[in-house]
mmCIF file of C-alpha atoms in Angstrom:
data_model
loop_
_atom_site.group_PDB
_atom_site.id
_atom_site.type_symbol
_atom_site.label_atom_id
_atom_site.label_comp_id
_atom_site.label_asym_id
_atom_site.label_seq_id
_atom_site.Cartn_x
_atom_site.Cartn_y
_atom_site.Cartn_z
ATOM 1 C CA MET A 1486 -18.597 136.294 78.211
ATOM 2 C CA ALA A 1487 -22.159 134.991 78.609
ATOM 3 C CA LEU A 1488 -21.255 133.368 81.930
ATOM 4 C CA ALA A 1489 -19.622 136.582 83.174
ATOM 5 C CA GLU A 1490 -22.760 138.519 82.290
ATOM 6 C CA ASP A 1491 -24.930 135.921 84.040
ATOM 7 C CA ILE A 1492 -22.773 136.106 87.174
ATOM 8 C CA LYS A 1493 -23.040 139.891 87.272
ATOM 9 C CA ARG A 1494 -26.810 139.746 86.859
ATOM 10 C CA VAL A 1495 -27.192 137.009 89.468
ATOM 11 C CA ALA A 1496 -24.972 138.859 91.948
ATOM 12 C CA GLN A 1497 -26.894 142.116 91.633
ATOM 13 C CA ALA A 1498 -30.413 140.625 91.843
ATOM 14 C CA THR A 1499 -32.152 141.441 95.117
ATOM 15 C CA ASP A 1500 -34.723 138.633 94.942
ATOM 16 C CA SER A 1501 -34.254 134.874 95.262
ATOM 17 C CA LEU A 1502 -33.064 132.885 92.255
ATOM 18 C CA GLU A 1503 -32.725 129.251 91.261
ATOM 19 C CA LEU A 1504 -29.318 128.629 89.666
ATOM 20 C CA SER A 1505 -29.389 125.476 87.562
ATOM 21 C CA GLY A 1506 -26.609 123.771 85.656
ATOM 22 C CA LEU A 1507 -24.290 123.852 88.675
ATOM 23 C CA PRO A 1508 -22.680 120.450 89.253
ATOM 24 C CA GLU A 1509 -20.576 120.087 92.378
ATOM 25 C CA GLY A 1510 -17.164 121.658 91.852
ATOM 26 C CA PHE A 1511 -18.431 124.177 89.335
ATOM 27 C CA ASP A 1512 -20.705 125.573 92.051
ATOM 28 C CA ALA A 1513 -17.608 126.590 94.063
ATOM 29 C CA LEU A 1514 -16.300 128.594 91.088
ATOM 30 C CA VAL A 1515 -19.662 130.330 90.695
ATOM 31 C CA MET A 1516 -19.870 131.024 94.440
ATOM 32 C CA ALA A 1517 -16.401 132.580 94.379
ATOM 33 C CA ASP A 1518 -17.392 134.796 91.433
ATOM 34 C CA LEU A 1519 -20.623 135.842 93.168
ATOM 35 C CA ALA A 1520 -18.753 136.725 96.358
ATOM 36 C CA ARG A 1521 -16.221 138.803 94.404
ATOM 37 C CA ALA A 1522 -18.982 140.600 92.538
ATOM 38 C CA ARG A 1523 -20.946 141.451 95.684
ATOM 39 C CA GLY A 1524 -18.147 141.918 98.212
ATOM 40 C CA GLY A 1525 -18.720 141.748 101.960
ATOM 41 C CA LEU A 1526 -20.126 138.656 103.651
ATOM 42 C CA ASN A 1527 -21.628 135.828 101.592
ATOM 43 C CA VAL A 1528 -22.889 132.454 102.836
ATOM 44 C CA PHE A 1529 -22.895 128.926 101.435
ATOM 45 C CA VAL A 1530 -25.038 126.301 103.193
ATOM 46 C CA ALA A 1531 -23.860 122.754 102.447
ATOM 47 C CA ARG A 1532 -25.966 119.703 103.175
ATOM 48 C CA ASP A 1533 -23.442 118.240 105.653
ATOM 49 C CA GLY A 1534 -19.859 118.445 106.877
ATOM 50 C CA SER A 1535 -18.452 116.184 104.166
ATOM 51 C CA ARG A 1536 -19.995 118.320 101.441
ATOM 52 C CA ALA A 1537 -18.749 121.478 103.146
ATOM 53 C CA GLY A 1538 -15.205 120.084 103.151
ATOM 54 C CA ALA A 1539 -15.338 119.163 99.453
ATOM 55 C CA PHE A 1540 -16.778 122.567 98.593
ATOM 56 C CA GLU A 1541 -13.994 124.338 100.488
ATOM 57 C CA GLN A 1542 -11.334 122.332 98.658
ATOM 58 C CA ALA A 1543 -12.788 123.405 95.326
ATOM 59 C CA LEU A 1544 -13.140 126.989 96.516
ATOM 60 C CA THR A 1545 -9.482 127.047 97.586
ATOM 61 C CA PHE A 1546 -8.508 126.022 94.063
ATOM 62 C CA PHE A 1547 -10.618 128.703 92.362
ATOM 63 C CA ALA A 1548 -10.176 131.485 94.936
ATOM 64 C CA PRO A 1549 -7.097 130.753 97.094
ATOM 65 C CA ASP A 1550 -7.011 134.282 98.519
ATOM 66 C CA MET A 1551 -10.629 134.446 99.660
ATOM 67 C CA GLN A 1552 -11.209 134.633 103.400
ATOM 68 C CA VAL A 1553 -13.341 131.722 104.597
ATOM 69 C CA LEU A 1554 -15.176 131.532 107.926
ATOM 70 C CA ARG A 1555 -16.492 128.160 109.049
ATOM 71 C CA LEU A 1556 -19.471 127.414 111.258
ATOM 72 C CA PRO A 1557 -19.629 123.632 111.680
ATOM 73 C CA ALA A 1558 -22.559 121.866 113.280
ATOM 74 C CA TRP A 1559 -22.139 120.206 116.659
ATOM 75 C CA ASP A 1560 -20.348 116.869 116.312
ATOM 76 C CA CYS A 1561 -22.626 115.204 118.844
ATOM 77 C CA LEU A 1562 -26.123 113.800 118.491
ATOM 78 C CA PRO A 1563 -29.240 115.784 119.407
ATOM 79 C CA TYR A 1564 -30.062 115.422 123.111
ATOM 80 C CA ASP A 1565 -26.727 113.711 123.745
ATOM 81 C CA ARG A 1566 -25.053 113.318 127.121
ATOM 82 C CA VAL A 1567 -21.834 114.810 125.768
ATOM 83 C CA SER A 1568 -20.944 118.285 124.558
ATOM 84 C CA PRO A 1569 -19.621 119.139 121.108
ATOM 85 C CA SER A 1570 -15.868 118.616 120.927
ATOM 86 C CA ALA A 1571 -13.556 121.371 122.106
ATOM 87 C CA ALA A 1572 -12.246 121.916 118.565
ATOM 88 C CA VAL A 1573 -15.737 122.351 117.094
ATOM 89 C CA SER A 1574 -16.872 124.591 119.962
ATOM 90 C CA ALA A 1575 -13.791 126.784 119.634
ATOM 91 C CA GLU A 1576 -14.218 127.197 115.865
ATOM 92 C CA ARG A 1577 -17.914 127.985 116.242
ATOM 93 C CA MET A 1578 -17.282 130.646 118.888
ATOM 94 C CA ALA A 1579 -14.451 132.229 116.887
ATOM 95 C CA THR A 1580 -16.771 132.509 113.882
ATOM 96 C CA LEU A 1581 -19.743 133.777 115.906
ATOM 97 C CA THR A 1582 -17.551 136.443 117.512
ATOM 98 C CA ARG A 1583 -16.326 137.600 114.099
ATOM 99 C CA LEU A 1584 -19.898 137.697 112.786
ATOM 100 C CA ALA A 1585 -21.150 139.549 115.861
ATOM 101 C CA ARG A 1586 -18.472 142.232 115.460
ATOM 102 C CA GLY A 1587 -19.588 142.914 111.878
ATOM 103 C CA GLY A 1588 -17.914 145.827 110.114
ATOM 104 C CA TRP A 1589 -17.866 144.198 106.673
ATOM 105 C CA ASP A 1590 -16.347 146.186 103.834
ATOM 106 C CA LYS A 1591 -16.170 145.355 100.123
ATOM 107 C CA THR A 1592 -13.571 142.624 100.653
ATOM 108 C CA PRO A 1593 -15.337 139.329 99.813
ATOM 109 C CA VAL A 1594 -15.697 136.905 102.732
ATOM 110 C CA LEU A 1595 -17.407 133.522 102.546
ATOM 111 C CA LEU A 1596 -19.130 131.922 105.528
ATOM 112 C CA LEU A 1597 -19.241 128.159 104.977
ATOM 113 C CA THR A 1598 -21.790 126.300 107.066
ATOM 114 C CA GLN A 1599 -24.182 123.359 106.785
ATOM 115 C CA ALA A 1600 -27.872 122.622 107.181
ATOM 116 C CA ALA A 1601 -27.594 121.210 110.709
ATOM 117 C CA ALA A 1602 -25.703 124.306 111.883
ATOM 118 C CA LEU A 1603 -28.244 126.663 110.328
ATOM 119 C CA LEU A 1604 -30.993 124.869 112.268
ATOM 120 C CA GLN A 1605 -29.374 125.365 115.670
ATOM 121 C CA ARG A 1606 -30.347 128.239 117.910
ATOM 122 C CA LEU A 1607 -27.389 130.274 119.162
ATOM 123 C CA PRO A 1608 -26.420 132.533 122.065
ATOM 124 C CA PRO A 1609 -27.483 136.169 121.554
ATOM 125 C CA LYS A 1610 -24.991 138.456 119.819
ATOM 126 C CA ALA A 1611 -24.767 140.744 122.841
ATOM 127 C CA ASN A 1612 -23.614 137.901 125.084
ATOM 128 C CA VAL A 1613 -21.002 136.761 122.587
ATOM 129 C CA LEU A 1614 -19.662 140.300 122.153
ATOM 130 C CA ALA A 1615 -19.429 140.800 125.911
ATOM 131 C CA ALA A 1616 -17.462 137.582 126.393
ATOM 132 C CA GLY A 1617 -14.141 138.823 124.995
ATOM 133 C CA TYR A 1618 -11.032 139.577 127.055
ATOM 134 C CA SER A 1619 -8.133 141.754 125.896
ATOM 135 C CA ALA A 1620 -4.893 142.852 127.525
ATOM 136 C CA GLU A 1621 -1.755 144.632 126.353
ATOM 137 C CA VAL A 1622 1.800 144.409 127.596
ATOM 138 C CA GLY A 1623 2.113 146.586 130.679
ATOM 139 C CA ALA A 1624 -1.545 146.192 131.684
ATOM 140 C CA ARG A 1625 -2.597 145.051 135.129
ATOM 141 C CA VAL A 1626 -3.893 141.467 135.142
ATOM 142 C CA ASP A 1627 -5.604 139.930 138.145
ATOM 143 C CA MET A 1628 -4.826 136.215 138.120
ATOM 144 C CA ALA A 1629 -8.046 135.312 139.924
ATOM 145 C CA ASP A 1630 -10.125 137.323 137.420
ATOM 146 C CA LEU A 1631 -8.381 135.657 134.493
ATOM 147 C CA GLU A 1632 -8.947 132.156 135.872
ATOM 148 C CA ARG A 1633 -12.579 133.094 136.484
ATOM 149 C CA TYR A 1634 -12.820 134.194 132.839
ATOM 150 C CA PHE A 1635 -11.487 130.802 131.739
ATOM 151 C CA ALA A 1636 -14.088 128.989 133.853
ATOM 152 C CA VAL A 1637 -17.027 131.122 132.703
ATOM 153 C CA ASN A 1638 -16.155 130.870 129.023
ATOM 154 C CA GLY A 1639 -15.461 127.155 128.748
ATOM 155 C CA TYR A 1640 -11.665 126.882 128.757
ATOM 156 C CA HIS A 1641 -10.191 123.589 129.989
ATOM 157 C CA ARG A 1642 -7.200 123.363 132.308
ATOM 158 C CA ALA A 1643 -4.355 121.223 130.947
ATOM 159 C CA SER A 1644 -0.824 120.378 132.019
ATOM 160 C CA THR A 1645 0.514 121.326 128.573
ATOM 161 C CA VAL A 1646 -1.434 123.533 126.178
ATOM 162 C CA SER A 1647 -1.718 122.058 122.690
ATOM 163 C CA GLU A 1648 -5.383 122.412 121.621
ATOM 164 C CA ARG A 1649 -7.656 125.437 121.257
ATOM 165 C CA GLY A 1650 -9.594 126.147 124.420
ATOM 166 C CA GLU A 1651 -6.909 124.874 126.808
ATOM 167 C CA PHE A 1652 -5.010 126.855 129.445
ATOM 168 C CA ALA A 1653 -2.316 126.139 131.999
ATOM 169 C CA VAL A 1654 -1.068 128.166 134.963
ATOM 170 C CA ARG A 1655 2.472 127.790 136.313
ATOM 171 C CA GLY A 1656 3.212 130.463 138.853
ATOM 172 C CA GLY A 1657 3.234 133.782 137.035
ATOM 173 C CA VAL A 1658 3.161 132.154 133.587
ATOM 174 C CA ILE A 1659 -0.160 131.485 131.860
ATOM 175 C CA ASP A 1660 -0.361 129.475 128.633
ATOM 176 C CA VAL A 1661 -3.622 129.685 126.685
ATOM 177 C CA PHE A 1662 -4.781 128.683 123.205
ATOM 178 C CA PRO A 1663 -7.587 131.080 122.197
ATOM 179 C CA PRO A 1664 -10.108 130.243 119.457
ATOM 180 C CA GLY A 1665 -9.439 131.904 116.131
ATOM 181 C CA THR A 1666 -5.632 131.834 116.438
ATOM 182 C CA ASP A 1667 -3.017 129.587 114.842
ATOM 183 C CA GLU A 1668 -0.732 129.442 117.870
ATOM 184 C CA PRO A 1669 -1.160 129.411 121.642
ATOM 185 C CA VAL A 1670 0.192 132.353 123.642
ATOM 186 C CA ARG A 1671 2.221 132.631 126.838
ATOM 187 C CA LEU A 1672 1.516 135.446 129.272
ATOM 188 C CA ASP A 1673 4.378 136.345 131.611
ATOM 189 C CA LEU A 1674 3.297 138.245 134.716
ATOM 190 C CA PHE A 1675 5.608 140.266 136.928
ATOM 191 C CA GLY A 1676 3.506 140.583 140.031
ATOM 192 C CA ASP A 1677 0.144 141.681 138.624
ATOM 193 C CA THR A 1678 1.640 143.374 135.541
ATOM 194 C CA LEU A 1679 1.604 141.692 132.135
ATOM 195 C CA ASP A 1680 5.327 141.796 131.408
ATOM 196 C CA ALA A 1681 5.405 139.946 128.061
ATOM 197 C CA ILE A 1682 3.201 138.087 125.576
ATOM 198 C CA ARG A 1683 4.735 135.459 123.324
ATOM 199 C CA ALA A 1684 3.248 133.080 120.793
ATOM 200 C CA PHE A 1685 4.687 129.587 120.986
ATOM 201 C CA ASP A 1686 4.749 126.349 119.038
ATOM 202 C CA ARG A 1687 2.250 123.824 120.353
ATOM 203 C CA GLU A 1688 4.581 120.868 119.682
ATOM 204 C CA THR A 1689 7.955 122.171 120.845
ATOM 205 C CA GLN A 1690 6.486 124.662 123.364
ATOM 206 C CA ARG A 1691 9.162 127.128 122.238
ATOM 207 C CA SER A 1692 8.401 130.813 121.724
ATOM 208 C CA THR A 1693 8.045 131.904 118.103
ATOM 209 C CA ARG A 1694 7.396 135.650 118.308
ATOM 210 C CA GLN A 1695 6.641 138.551 120.608
ATOM 211 C CA LEU A 1696 3.156 140.047 120.754
ATOM 212 C CA LYS A 1697 1.919 143.349 122.126
ATOM 213 C CA ARG A 1698 -1.665 142.301 122.776
ATOM 214 C CA VAL A 1699 -3.735 139.200 123.496
ATOM 215 C CA ASP A 1700 -7.415 138.816 122.571
ATOM 216 C CA LEU A 1701 -9.278 135.922 124.152
ATOM 217 C CA LEU A 1702 -12.608 134.656 122.868
ATOM 218 C CA PRO A 1703 -15.092 132.310 124.528
ATOM 219 C CA VAL A 1704 -14.688 128.600 123.858
ATOM 220 C CA SER A 1705 -18.143 127.330 124.797
ATOM 221 C CA GLU A 1706 -21.595 128.525 123.756
ATOM 222 C CA ALA A 1707 -22.641 128.049 127.398
ATOM 223 C CA LEU A 1708 -21.325 131.185 129.136
ATOM 224 C CA LEU A 1709 -21.716 130.448 132.831
ATOM 225 C CA ASP A 1710 -21.421 133.806 134.526
ATOM 226 C CA ALA A 1711 -23.457 134.626 137.638
ATOM 227 C CA ASP A 1712 -26.415 135.888 135.591
ATOM 228 C CA GLY A 1713 -26.361 132.774 133.423
ATOM 229 C CA VAL A 1714 -26.382 130.483 136.442
ATOM 230 C CA ALA A 1715 -29.297 132.405 137.977
ATOM 231 C CA ARG A 1716 -31.283 132.232 134.730
ATOM 232 C CA PHE A 1717 -30.547 128.515 134.412
ATOM 233 C CA ARG A 1718 -31.842 127.789 137.905
ATOM 234 C CA LYS A 1719 -34.998 129.819 137.382
ATOM 235 C CA GLY A 1720 -35.613 128.463 133.881
ATOM 236 C CA TYR A 1721 -35.001 124.865 134.931
ATOM 237 C CA LEU A 1722 -37.541 125.031 137.754
ATOM 238 C CA ALA A 1723 -40.065 126.732 135.463
ATOM 239 C CA ALA A 1724 -39.626 124.077 132.771
ATOM 240 C CA PHE A 1725 -39.341 120.917 134.866
ATOM 241 C CA GLY A 1726 -40.539 121.704 138.379
ATOM 242 C CA SER A 1727 -38.491 120.382 141.296
ATOM 243 C CA ALA A 1728 -34.870 119.604 140.453
ATOM 244 C CA GLY A 1729 -34.779 116.533 142.670
ATOM 245 C CA ASP A 1730 -31.393 114.835 142.468
ATOM 246 C CA ASP A 1731 -30.588 115.948 138.919
ATOM 247 C CA PRO A 1732 -26.762 116.230 138.794
ATOM 248 C CA LEU A 1733 -26.974 118.804 135.976
ATOM 249 C CA TYR A 1734 -28.936 121.238 138.126
ATOM 250 C CA ALA A 1735 -26.598 120.689 141.072
ATOM 251 C CA ALA A 1736 -23.469 121.237 138.967
ATOM 252 C CA VAL A 1737 -24.660 124.430 137.250
ATOM 253 C CA SER A 1738 -26.000 125.812 140.539
ATOM 254 C CA ALA A 1739 -22.464 125.495 141.877
ATOM 255 C CA GLY A 1740 -21.093 127.325 138.809
ATOM 256 C CA ALA A 1741 -19.568 124.144 137.394
ATOM 257 C CA ARG A 1742 -19.866 122.638 133.942
ATOM 258 C CA ARG A 1743 -21.262 119.221 133.169
ATOM 259 C CA ALA A 1744 -20.921 117.224 129.962
ATOM 260 C CA GLY A 1745 -23.819 117.936 127.629
ATOM 261 C CA LEU A 1746 -24.676 121.298 129.167
ATOM 262 C CA GLU A 1747 -25.040 122.852 125.705
ATOM 263 C CA HIS A 1748 -28.287 120.920 125.189
ATOM 264 C CA TRP A 1749 -29.874 123.248 127.768
ATOM 265 C CA LEU A 1750 -28.574 126.542 126.337
ATOM 266 C CA PRO A 1751 -32.020 128.233 126.283
ATOM 267 C CA LEU A 1752 -32.065 128.108 130.090
ATOM 268 C CA ILE A 1753 -28.849 130.162 130.297
ATOM 269 C CA TYR A 1754 -29.849 133.102 128.097
ATOM 270 C CA PRO A 1755 -32.796 135.523 128.215
ATOM 271 C CA GLN A 1756 -33.558 134.562 124.612
ATOM 272 C CA MET A 1757 -31.912 132.590 121.843
ATOM 273 C CA ALA A 1758 -30.767 133.795 118.426
ATOM 274 C CA SER A 1759 -30.144 132.060 115.110
ATOM 275 C CA LEU A 1760 -27.414 132.412 112.522
ATOM 276 C CA PHE A 1761 -29.692 134.755 110.567
ATOM 277 C CA ASP A 1762 -29.484 137.250 113.452
ATOM 278 C CA TYR A 1763 -25.688 137.371 113.022
ATOM 279 C CA LEU A 1764 -25.785 138.120 109.295
ATOM 280 C CA PRO A 1765 -26.067 141.554 107.668
ATOM 281 C CA GLY A 1766 -29.384 142.048 105.917
ATOM 282 C CA ASP A 1767 -27.839 142.104 102.434
ATOM 283 C CA ALA A 1768 -25.717 138.954 102.845
ATOM 284 C CA LEU A 1769 -26.246 136.604 99.906
ATOM 285 C CA ILE A 1770 -27.115 133.053 101.007
ATOM 286 C CA ALA A 1771 -26.486 130.190 98.589
ATOM 287 C CA ILE A 1772 -28.136 126.840 99.352
ATOM 288 C CA ASP A 1773 -26.768 123.436 98.329
ATOM 289 C CA HIS A 1774 -29.319 121.499 96.261
ATOM 290 C CA LEU A 1775 -29.649 118.795 98.960
ATOM 291 C CA ALA A 1776 -29.567 121.104 101.981
ATOM 292 C CA VAL A 1777 -33.345 121.160 102.419
ATOM 293 C CA SER A 1778 -33.492 117.356 102.361
ATOM 294 C CA ALA A 1779 -30.694 117.265 104.940
ATOM 295 C CA ARG A 1780 -32.641 119.758 107.057
ATOM 296 C CA ASP A 1781 -35.759 117.592 107.002
ATOM 297 C CA GLU A 1782 -33.793 114.456 107.892
ATOM 298 C CA ARG A 1783 -32.112 116.301 110.755
ATOM 299 C CA LEU A 1784 -35.413 117.563 112.146
ATOM 300 C CA SER A 1785 -36.817 114.025 111.980
ATOM 301 C CA MET A 1786 -33.796 112.736 113.910
ATOM 302 C CA ILE A 1787 -34.208 115.523 116.475
ATOM 303 C CA ALA A 1788 -37.900 114.657 116.989
ATOM 304 C CA ASP A 1789 -37.071 110.963 117.463
ATOM 305 C CA ALA A 1790 -34.282 111.743 119.925
ATOM 306 C CA TYR A 1791 -36.555 114.038 121.924
ATOM 307 C CA GLU A 1792 -39.313 111.443 122.148
ATOM 308 C CA ALA A 1793 -36.819 108.826 123.320
ATOM 309 C CA ARG A 1794 -35.373 111.128 125.967
ATOM 310 C CA ALA A 1795 -38.749 112.386 127.157
ATOM 311 C CA GLY A 1796 -39.995 108.820 127.523
ATOM 312 C CA ALA A 1797 -37.015 107.772 129.644
ATOM 313 C CA GLU A 1798 -36.893 111.032 131.629
ATOM 314 C CA ARG A 1799 -37.553 109.657 135.117
ATOM 315 C CA LYS A 1800 -35.217 106.679 134.912
ATOM 316 C CA ALA A 1801 -32.343 108.442 133.156
ATOM 317 C CA HIS A 1802 -32.395 111.797 135.011
ATOM 318 C CA TYR A 1803 -32.450 113.501 131.605
ATOM 319 C CA ARG A 1804 -35.033 116.239 131.202
ATOM 320 C CA PRO A 1805 -34.993 117.430 127.583
ATOM 321 C CA LEU A 1806 -36.143 120.795 126.328
ATOM 322 C CA PRO A 1807 -38.577 120.662 123.382
ATOM 323 C CA PRO A 1808 -37.005 120.835 119.900
ATOM 324 C CA SER A 1809 -38.537 124.278 119.309
ATOM 325 C CA ALA A 1810 -36.307 125.676 122.076
ATOM 326 C CA LEU A 1811 -33.093 124.425 120.468
ATOM 327 C CA TYR A 1812 -33.775 124.303 116.737
ATOM 328 C CA LEU A 1813 -35.541 126.286 114.028
ATOM 329 C CA SER A 1814 -38.659 124.821 112.474
ATOM 330 C CA ASN A 1815 -39.162 124.405 108.731
ATOM 331 C CA ALA A 1816 -41.369 127.484 108.739
ATOM 332 C CA GLU A 1817 -38.783 129.615 110.574
ATOM 333 C CA TRP A 1818 -36.046 128.469 108.146
ATOM 334 C CA ASP A 1819 -38.182 129.270 105.093
ATOM 335 C CA GLU A 1820 -39.362 132.614 106.474
ATOM 336 C CA ALA A 1821 -35.827 133.760 107.323
ATOM 337 C CA LEU A 1822 -34.536 132.845 103.849
ATOM 338 C CA ALA A 1823 -37.483 134.543 102.163
ATOM 339 C CA ARG A 1824 -36.363 137.887 103.620
ATOM 340 C CA ARG A 1825 -32.878 137.659 102.100
ATOM 341 C CA PRO A 1826 -31.259 137.417 98.663
ATOM 342 C CA THR A 1827 -31.043 133.649 98.214
ATOM 343 C CA ARG A 1828 -29.481 131.525 95.490
ATOM 344 C CA ARG A 1829 -30.543 127.887 95.297
ATOM 345 C CA PHE A 1830 -27.956 125.741 93.494
ATOM 346 C CA THR A 1831 -28.917 122.642 91.507
ATOM 347 C CA PRO A 1832 -26.891 120.502 89.071
ATOM 348 C CA LEU A 1833 -30.006 119.853 86.974
ATOM 349 C CA HIS A 1834 -30.717 121.951 83.925
ATOM 350 C CA GLN A 1835 -33.862 124.063 83.779
ATOM 351 C CA ASP A 1836 -35.137 126.372 81.093
ATOM 352 C CA ALA A 1837 -34.376 130.000 81.882
ATOM 353 C CA SER A 1838 -37.429 131.815 83.182
ATOM 354 C CA ALA A 1839 -38.435 134.279 85.867
ATOM 355 C CA GLY A 1840 -36.508 133.246 88.965
ATOM 356 C CA VAL A 1841 -34.357 130.665 87.139
ATOM 357 C CA VAL A 1842 -30.906 131.173 85.612
ATOM 358 C CA ASP A 1843 -29.210 128.241 83.884
ATOM 359 C CA LEU A 1844 -25.414 128.568 84.028
ATOM 360 C CA GLY A 1845 -24.747 125.704 81.645
ATOM 361 C CA GLY A 1846 -22.411 123.544 83.701
ATOM 362 C CA LYS A 1847 -22.260 119.827 82.893
ATOM 363 C CA LEU A 1848 -21.055 116.820 84.851
ATOM 364 C CA GLY A 1849 -17.727 115.461 83.621
ATOM 365 C CA ARG A 1850 -17.079 111.813 82.850
ATOM 366 C CA ASN A 1851 -16.468 109.480 85.782
ATOM 367 C CA PHE A 1852 -13.289 107.475 85.179
ATOM 368 C CA ALA A 1853 -13.456 105.583 88.460
ATOM 369 C CA ALA A 1854 -13.454 101.794 88.262
ATOM 370 C CA GLU A 1855 -16.855 100.139 88.442
#
């Protein structure tokens, strides 16, 4: 009963609290109880992807019915020459679109992310909201417009669609695997009319069910519409001067994508946002006890990568933007959290006091072989 009373008090508090006595595993149970008590959107920030995966496994055991949104960090290094993988990009954009749409009720939802993802600056909400595409059976669909949508929003052409973010065109049949869905869909056109929409199995390619509507979401955080290309060109010249023979500038100027384009996102948008801009003001944010250390290590890695790239700029044709354009600083992170109800989890025990609640969890015995 004491724990239930503590959970209720912790959930209702509007200020920030330190929750001690929360070993890993038990923290997932407490997070589930807090989310149920508060309702709406709640956030857990893990230190890294491995910790986020372990936390989700525990959460699934304690709260199998809870809706979980995931915002992974990019699976590429800072200032890399490659983009985040298609799977990671698709999951990030599906989550950002859901967050941008808002409309949270009392049903508890948990957003599971990690320190590196919380550091990254994001496309503005307005751009993400405007990047959707919907069509119903019987609607008019212009094939050229649809293919242009795929190009602008980061979809990849494939011979056979099996992964999120892929599309294929065969005459009047369009296969596409949108982010945020479990199955790809097949659009059958009769002339310029959408005659049928069917979900299909990615392995057998056989139809599984009929649909009345298709909702497409962007796949890439780099939305290369005409305005984005114009802003990129202007921003690039302002930041670096003459483009010279930079293949990145040439590719984007032609409306094409180039590997690693996401590392120049601030040139595409009028301003950048952060994950905090996507969250409702009353969303509870719980922080893993090692998340701040992971943040500091990540920022140190980012600074080192920037210095290395900036030093080799002329030889490598790689002109990096400063870290402040792509990532939050320590001060911005701390300031954003200070404005929200925050719960800092720690497995260590602390005496209860103002701002500290000890929930009494203890580490179990380790029976693993030495």
